[in-house]
Amino acid sequence: HVQLVESGGGSVQAGGSLRLSCAASVLPDSSNCMGWFRQAPGKEREGVATISLGGGVTYYSDSVKGRFSISRDLAKNTLYLQMTNLQPEDSAVYYCAADTCPLGAAQVVGGNYKYWGQGTQVTVS
């Protein structure tokens, strides 16, 4: 049973940094990919970043490119999102997601995933 649990959210001032984590109880398949999404109040869910199984392929939305970095630790079954130079418009609930993927591939930002975490709140003031 795939279960994703996000952590690391919180409140930070503009220009600050946070690192989100997403711990997976088990991954959907030996070949999988993962991603981060966010949803602000009154807005549609937005893809933020995606990553392939080995981390060699990553994609970012234009709004976070150069500020956010996605990575994963396969030994720990954990996905990360390092966020720097945070701005108020980055405030949202952040979700991680996972699905099977062709080996070495990553989904496009905002792609469809089968498994989702419950979200963690990030507030930037």
Short mmCIF file of C-alpha atoms in Angstrom, two decimals:
data_model
loop_
_atom_site.label_atom_id
_atom_site.label_comp_id
_atom_site.label_asym_id
_atom_site.label_seq_id
_atom_site.Cartn_x
_atom_site.Cartn_y
_atom_site.Cartn_z
CA HIS A 1 0.00 0.00 0.00
CA VAL A 2 1.58 3.25 -1.14
CA GLN A 3 1.44 5.99 1.45
CA LEU A 4 3.07 9.40 1.08
CA VAL A 5 3.56 11.70 4.04
CA GLU A 6 4.82 15.25 3.61
CA SER A 7 6.58 17.27 6.29
CA GLY A 8 8.70 20.38 6.64
CA GLY A 9 6.13 23.03 5.94
CA GLY A 10 5.81 26.12 8.08
CA SER A 11 5.90 29.89 8.15
CA VAL A 12 8.84 31.87 6.84
CA GLN A 13 9.60 35.42 5.88
CA ALA A 14 10.10 36.44 2.28
CA GLY A 15 13.58 35.54 1.12
CA GLY A 16 13.78 32.59 3.49
CA SER A 17 14.15 28.89 2.80
CA LEU A 18 12.38 25.65 3.66
CA ARG A 19 12.97 22.02 2.81
CA LEU A 20 9.96 19.80 2.34
CA SER A 21 10.18 16.03 2.70
CA CYS A 22 7.88 13.31 1.44
CA ALA A 23 8.34 9.89 3.00
CA ALA A 24 6.96 6.93 1.08
CA SER A 25 5.96 3.77 2.92
CA VAL A 26 6.53 1.89 -0.30
CA LEU A 27 6.88 3.10 -3.85
CA PRO A 28 4.39 2.03 -6.53
CA ASP A 29 6.90 0.12 -8.58
CA SER A 30 10.57 -0.46 -9.01
CA SER A 31 10.34 2.07 -11.84
CA ASN A 32 8.60 5.18 -10.63
CA CYS A 33 8.71 8.94 -10.69
CA MET A 34 7.59 11.59 -8.25
CA GLY A 35 6.59 15.20 -8.19
CA TRP A 36 5.59 18.18 -6.11
CA PHE A 37 2.42 20.22 -6.54
CA ARG A 38 0.93 23.16 -4.68
CA GLN A 39 -2.47 24.69 -4.27
CA ALA A 40 -3.18 28.15 -2.92
CA PRO A 41 -6.65 29.14 -1.66
CA GLY A 42 -9.00 29.82 -4.54
CA LYS A 43 -6.50 28.63 -7.13
CA GLU A 44 -6.09 25.46 -9.13
CA ARG A 45 -3.48 22.91 -8.19
CA GLU A 46 -0.18 23.75 -9.84
CA GLY A 47 2.69 21.46 -10.74
CA VAL A 48 5.98 22.59 -9.23
CA ALA A 49 8.67 20.01 -10.00
CA THR A 50 9.13 16.40 -11.08
CA ILE A 51 11.93 13.86 -10.87
CA SER A 52 12.81 10.51 -12.36
CA LEU A 53 13.67 7.38 -10.38
CA GLY A 54 17.38 8.02 -10.20
CA GLY A 55 17.10 11.79 -10.06
CA GLY A 56 18.82 12.30 -13.38
CA VAL A 57 15.83 13.95 -14.98
CA THR A 58 14.08 16.89 -13.34
CA TYR A 59 11.59 19.47 -14.53
CA TYR A 60 10.44 22.70 -12.91
CA SER A 61 7.68 25.18 -13.44
CA ASP A 62 8.84 28.57 -14.65
CA SER A 63 7.64 30.14 -11.42
CA VAL A 64 10.11 28.19 -9.27
CA LYS A 65 12.97 27.50 -11.66
CA GLY A 66 16.25 28.63 -10.14
CA ARG A 67 14.79 28.84 -6.62
CA PHE A 68 13.52 25.32 -5.91
CA SER A 69 15.39 22.04 -6.18
CA ILE A 70 13.81 18.58 -6.23
CA SER A 71 15.76 15.52 -5.16
CA ARG A 72 15.19 12.06 -3.75
CA ASP A 73 16.96 9.55 -1.55
CA LEU A 74 16.10 6.06 -2.76
CA ALA A 75 17.63 4.42 0.28
CA LYS A 76 15.25 6.37 2.49
CA ASN A 77 12.29 6.31 0.08
CA THR A 78 12.11 10.06 0.55
CA LEU A 79 11.49 12.92 -1.83
CA TYR A 80 12.67 16.45 -1.09
CA LEU A 81 11.93 19.96 -2.25
CA GLN A 82 14.49 22.56 -1.27
CA MET A 83 12.90 25.99 -1.55
CA THR A 84 14.97 29.15 -1.43
CA ASN A 85 14.20 32.85 -1.84
CA LEU A 86 10.59 32.14 -0.94
CA GLN A 87 8.03 34.77 -1.84
CA PRO A 88 4.47 35.37 -0.63
CA GLU A 89 3.13 33.94 -3.89
CA ASP A 90 4.74 30.62 -2.94
CA SER A 91 2.31 30.27 -0.05
CA ALA A 92 0.21 27.17 -0.59
CA VAL A 93 -0.41 23.64 0.52
CA TYR A 94 2.33 21.52 -1.03
CA TYR A 95 1.64 17.94 -2.07
CA CYS A 96 3.92 15.16 -3.20
CA ALA A 97 2.81 12.54 -5.69
CA ALA A 98 4.10 9.27 -7.14
CA ASP A 99 3.31 6.88 -9.95
CA THR A 100 4.92 4.27 -12.14
CA CYS A 101 7.00 5.67 -14.96
CA PRO A 102 9.23 4.31 -17.69
CA LEU A 103 12.69 3.72 -16.30
CA GLY A 104 14.66 6.94 -16.24
CA ALA A 105 11.74 9.15 -17.17
CA ALA A 106 10.00 11.91 -15.28
CA GLN A 107 6.53 13.21 -15.85
CA VAL A 108 6.04 16.69 -17.20
CA VAL A 109 5.30 19.30 -14.55
CA GLY A 110 1.64 19.04 -13.65
CA GLY A 111 1.27 15.51 -14.98
CA ASN A 112 -1.12 12.91 -13.62
CA TYR A 113 -0.17 10.78 -10.63
CA LYS A 114 -1.97 7.93 -8.96
CA TYR A 115 -0.69 8.37 -5.41
CA TRP A 116 -0.83 11.57 -3.34
CA GLY A 117 0.18 12.78 0.08
CA GLN A 118 -2.04 14.78 2.40
CA GLY A 119 -0.15 18.04 1.98
CA THR A 120 1.89 20.40 4.11
CA GLN A 121 1.24 24.13 4.49
CA VAL A 122 3.84 26.70 3.49
CA THR A 123 3.19 30.32 4.42
CA VAL A 124 5.48 33.13 3.32
CA SER A 125 4.97 36.62 4.68
#
